[in-house]
Coordinates of C-alpha atoms in Angstrom, one line a residue:
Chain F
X1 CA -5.1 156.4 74.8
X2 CA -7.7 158.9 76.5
X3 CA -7.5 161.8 74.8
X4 CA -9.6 165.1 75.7
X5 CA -9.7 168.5 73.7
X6 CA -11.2 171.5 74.7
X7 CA -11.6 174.3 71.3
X8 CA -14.1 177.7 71.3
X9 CA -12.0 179.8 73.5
X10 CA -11.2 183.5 72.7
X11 CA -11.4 187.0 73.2
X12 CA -15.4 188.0 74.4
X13 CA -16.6 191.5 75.4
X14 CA -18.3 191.4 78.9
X15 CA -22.0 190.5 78.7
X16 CA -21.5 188.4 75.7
X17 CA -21.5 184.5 75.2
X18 CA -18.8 181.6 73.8
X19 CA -19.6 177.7 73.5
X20 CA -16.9 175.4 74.6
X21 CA -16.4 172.1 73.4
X22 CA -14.5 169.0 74.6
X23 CA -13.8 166.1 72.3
X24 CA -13.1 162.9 74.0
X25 CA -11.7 159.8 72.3
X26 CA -9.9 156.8 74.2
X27 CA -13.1 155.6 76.6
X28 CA -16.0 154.9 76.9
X29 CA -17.4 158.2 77.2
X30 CA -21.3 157.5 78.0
X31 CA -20.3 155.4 81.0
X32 CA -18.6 158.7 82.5
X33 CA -19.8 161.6 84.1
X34 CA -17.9 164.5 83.2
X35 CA -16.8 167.7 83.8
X36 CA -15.5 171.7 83.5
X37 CA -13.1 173.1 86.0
X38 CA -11.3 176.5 85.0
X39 CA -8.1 178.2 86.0
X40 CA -8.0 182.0 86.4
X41 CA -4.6 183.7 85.6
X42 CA -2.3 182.4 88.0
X43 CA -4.9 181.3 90.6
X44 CA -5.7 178.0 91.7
X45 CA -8.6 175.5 90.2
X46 CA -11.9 175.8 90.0
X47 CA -14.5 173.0 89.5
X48 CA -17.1 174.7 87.4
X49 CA -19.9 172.2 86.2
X50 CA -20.6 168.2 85.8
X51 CA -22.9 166.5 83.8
X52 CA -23.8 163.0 85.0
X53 CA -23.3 160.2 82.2
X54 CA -27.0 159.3 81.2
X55 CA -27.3 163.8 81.0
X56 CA -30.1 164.5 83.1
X57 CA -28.2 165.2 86.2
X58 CA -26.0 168.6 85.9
X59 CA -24.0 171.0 88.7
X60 CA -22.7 174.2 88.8
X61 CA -21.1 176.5 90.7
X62 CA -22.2 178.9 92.1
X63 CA -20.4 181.5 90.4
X64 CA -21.8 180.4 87.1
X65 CA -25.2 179.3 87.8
X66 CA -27.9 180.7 85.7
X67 CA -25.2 181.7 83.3
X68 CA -23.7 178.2 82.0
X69 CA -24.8 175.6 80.7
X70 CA -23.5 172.4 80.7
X71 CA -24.4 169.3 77.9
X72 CA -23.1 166.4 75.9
X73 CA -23.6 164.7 72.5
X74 CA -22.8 160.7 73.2
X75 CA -23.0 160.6 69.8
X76 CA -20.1 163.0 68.9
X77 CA -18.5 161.6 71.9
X78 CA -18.4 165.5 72.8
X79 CA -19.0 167.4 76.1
X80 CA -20.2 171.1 75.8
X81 CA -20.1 174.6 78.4
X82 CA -22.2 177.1 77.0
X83 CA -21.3 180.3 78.6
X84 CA -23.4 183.8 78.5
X85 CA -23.8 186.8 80.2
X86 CA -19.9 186.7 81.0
X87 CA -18.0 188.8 83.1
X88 CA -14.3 189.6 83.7
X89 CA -14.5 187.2 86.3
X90 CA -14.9 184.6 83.9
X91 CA -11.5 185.1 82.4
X92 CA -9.3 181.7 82.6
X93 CA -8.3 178.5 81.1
X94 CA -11.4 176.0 81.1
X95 CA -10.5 172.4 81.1
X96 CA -12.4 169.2 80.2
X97 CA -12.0 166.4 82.8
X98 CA -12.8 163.2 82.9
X99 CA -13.3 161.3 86.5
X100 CA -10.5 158.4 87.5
X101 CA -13.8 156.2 88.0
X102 CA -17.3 156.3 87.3
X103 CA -19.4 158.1 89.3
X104 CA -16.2 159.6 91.1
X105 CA -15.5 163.0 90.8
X106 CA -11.5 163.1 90.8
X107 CA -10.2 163.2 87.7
X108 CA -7.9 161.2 86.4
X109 CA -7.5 163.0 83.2
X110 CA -7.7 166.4 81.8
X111 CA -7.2 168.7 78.4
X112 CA -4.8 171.1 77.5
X113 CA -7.5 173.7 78.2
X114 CA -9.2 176.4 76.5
X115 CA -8.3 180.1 76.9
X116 CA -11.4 182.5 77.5
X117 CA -10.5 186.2 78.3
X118 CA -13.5 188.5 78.6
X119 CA -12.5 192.5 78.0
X120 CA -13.5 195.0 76.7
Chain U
X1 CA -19.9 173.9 100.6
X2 CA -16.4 172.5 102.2
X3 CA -14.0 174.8 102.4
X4 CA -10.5 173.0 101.7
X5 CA -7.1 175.3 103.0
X6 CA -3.8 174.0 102.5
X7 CA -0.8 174.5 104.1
X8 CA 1.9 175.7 103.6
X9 CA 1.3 178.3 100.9
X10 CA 4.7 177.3 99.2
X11 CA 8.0 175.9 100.7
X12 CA 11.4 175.2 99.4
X13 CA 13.1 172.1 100.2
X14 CA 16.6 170.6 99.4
X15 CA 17.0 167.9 96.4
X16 CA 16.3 164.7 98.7
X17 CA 14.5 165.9 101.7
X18 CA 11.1 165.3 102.7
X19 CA 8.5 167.9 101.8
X20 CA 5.1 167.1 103.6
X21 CA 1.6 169.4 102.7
X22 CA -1.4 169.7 104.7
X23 CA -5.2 169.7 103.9
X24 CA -7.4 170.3 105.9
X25 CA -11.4 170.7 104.8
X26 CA -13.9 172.2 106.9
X27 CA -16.3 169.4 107.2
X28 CA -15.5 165.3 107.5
X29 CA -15.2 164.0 103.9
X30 CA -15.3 160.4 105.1
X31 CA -17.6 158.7 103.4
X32 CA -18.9 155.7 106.3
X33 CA -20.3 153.2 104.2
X34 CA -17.5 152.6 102.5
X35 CA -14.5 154.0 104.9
X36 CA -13.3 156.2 102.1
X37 CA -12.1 159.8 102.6
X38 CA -13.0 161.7 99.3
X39 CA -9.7 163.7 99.0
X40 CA -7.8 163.7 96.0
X41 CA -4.2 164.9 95.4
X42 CA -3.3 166.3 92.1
X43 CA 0.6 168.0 90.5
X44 CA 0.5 171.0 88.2
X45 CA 3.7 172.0 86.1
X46 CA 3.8 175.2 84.8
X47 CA 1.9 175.4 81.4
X48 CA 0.4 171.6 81.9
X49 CA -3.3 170.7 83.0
X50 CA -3.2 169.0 86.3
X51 CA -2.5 165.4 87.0
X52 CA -3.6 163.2 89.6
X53 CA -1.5 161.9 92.2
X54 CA -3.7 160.1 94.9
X55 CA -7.5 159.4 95.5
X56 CA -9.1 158.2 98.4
X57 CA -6.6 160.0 100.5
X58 CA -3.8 157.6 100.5
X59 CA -4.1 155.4 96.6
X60 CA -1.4 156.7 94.3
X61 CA -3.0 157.3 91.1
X62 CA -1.1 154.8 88.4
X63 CA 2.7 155.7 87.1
X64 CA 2.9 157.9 90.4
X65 CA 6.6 157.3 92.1
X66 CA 6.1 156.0 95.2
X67 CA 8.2 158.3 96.5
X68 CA 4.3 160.6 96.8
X69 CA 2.0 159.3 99.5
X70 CA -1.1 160.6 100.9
X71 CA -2.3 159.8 104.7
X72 CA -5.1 161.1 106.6
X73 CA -8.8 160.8 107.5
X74 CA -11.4 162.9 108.3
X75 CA -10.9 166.7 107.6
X76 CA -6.8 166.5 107.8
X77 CA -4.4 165.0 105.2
X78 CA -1.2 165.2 104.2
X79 CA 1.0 164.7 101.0
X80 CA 4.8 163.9 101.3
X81 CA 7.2 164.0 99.4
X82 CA 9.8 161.7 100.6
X83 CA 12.6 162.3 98.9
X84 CA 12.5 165.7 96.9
X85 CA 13.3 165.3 93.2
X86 CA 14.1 168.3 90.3
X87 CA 11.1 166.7 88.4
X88 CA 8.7 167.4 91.2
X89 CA 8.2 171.0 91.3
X90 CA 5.1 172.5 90.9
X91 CA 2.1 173.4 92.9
X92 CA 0.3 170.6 94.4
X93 CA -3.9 170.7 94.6
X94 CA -6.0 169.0 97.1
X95 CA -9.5 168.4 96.4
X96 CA -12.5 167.0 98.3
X97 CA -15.0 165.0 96.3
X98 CA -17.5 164.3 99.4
X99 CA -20.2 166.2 98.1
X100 CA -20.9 168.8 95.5
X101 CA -19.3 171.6 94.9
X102 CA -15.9 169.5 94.7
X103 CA -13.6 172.4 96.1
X104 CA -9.9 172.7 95.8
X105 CA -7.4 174.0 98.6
X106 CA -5.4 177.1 97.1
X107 CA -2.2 175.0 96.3
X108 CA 1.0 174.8 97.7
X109 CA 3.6 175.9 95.5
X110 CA 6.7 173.3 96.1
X111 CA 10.4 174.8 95.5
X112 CA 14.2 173.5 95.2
X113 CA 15.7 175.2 98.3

């Protein structure tokens, strides 16, 4: 069973920095590219960042480009978003995604998310 | 980047009616080497991550009742519903994966009238 789960969300002053990680178990993880797409507050979805599955080939947003950084650990079977220099903006759920096939970019499935809220 | 608008914004429809959503993206997302349009369908409950319905336009995803189906090519698609059940409220996601960044239409938030 594919299972993905996002941890290192929390409460973060603007300007500071959090590291998100995704766990995934069930597939074959190297073989996939993968990626972040967030959720504000009762807005719609937002595709943040992929990371191709060899990790030489990465994507932002604009909104976080510069800022983010996206990386993985086939090893750990783990996918990574770290995030600096955040802003209010930034506040939403951030979820892990895996695509339905690889080198597609729908996703087939997702995490339960991660919650980052940046206040002061 | 392609700009992906749904319509309607929400609508309420009676238990057994059809409920039909459109997409629309501002450039072609069909792909012509392979005559697939890169626009995905996807279901979010309240408090759940999304899930995928269709891909390619018009292949349901898996475990999807067939009572969802997906049509359209080009820059204009459509999700129906055919027969409106409890279970399938939510707000439904379209979401072109032609080229990078993969955008998402706002949603359409789907109601029991």
């Amino acid at each position: 069973e594919v299972q993905l789960l996002e941890s290192g969300g929390g409460l973060v002053q603007p300007g500071g920095s959090l590291r998100l990680s995704c766990a995934a178990s069930g597939f074959t993880f190297s073989n996939y590219a993968m990626n972040w797409v967030r959720q504000a507050p009762g807005k719609g979805l937002e595709w943040v960042s992929s990371i191709n599955y060899s990790g030489d080939i990465t994507n932002y947003a604009d909104s976080v480009k510069g800022r983010f950084t996206i990386s993985r650990d086939d090893s750990k079977n783990s996918l990574y978003l770290q995030m600096n220099s955040l802003r209010a903006e930034d506040t939403a759920v951030y979820y892990c995604a895996k695509p339905r096939h690889t080198g597609s970019y729908y996703f087939d499935y997702w995490g339960q998310g991660t919650l980052v809220t940046v206040s002061s | 980047d392609i700009v992906v608008t749904q319509s309607p914004d929400s609508l309420a429809v009676s238990l057994g009616e059809r409920a039909t959503i459109n997409c629309k993206s501002s450039q072609s997302v069909l792909y012509s080497s392979n005559n697939n349009n890169y626009l995905a369908w996807y279901q979010q409950k309240p408090g759940q991550p999304p899930k995928l319905l269709i891909y390619w336009a018009s292949t349901r995803e898996s475990g999807v009742p067939d009572r969802f189906s997906g049509s359209g090519s080009g820059t204009d698609f459509t999700l129906t519903i055919s027969s409106l059940q409890a279970e399938d409220v939510a707000v439904y996601y379209c979401q072109q994966n032609y080229n990078t960044p993969w955008t998402f239409g706002q949603g359409t938030k789907v109601e029991i009238k």
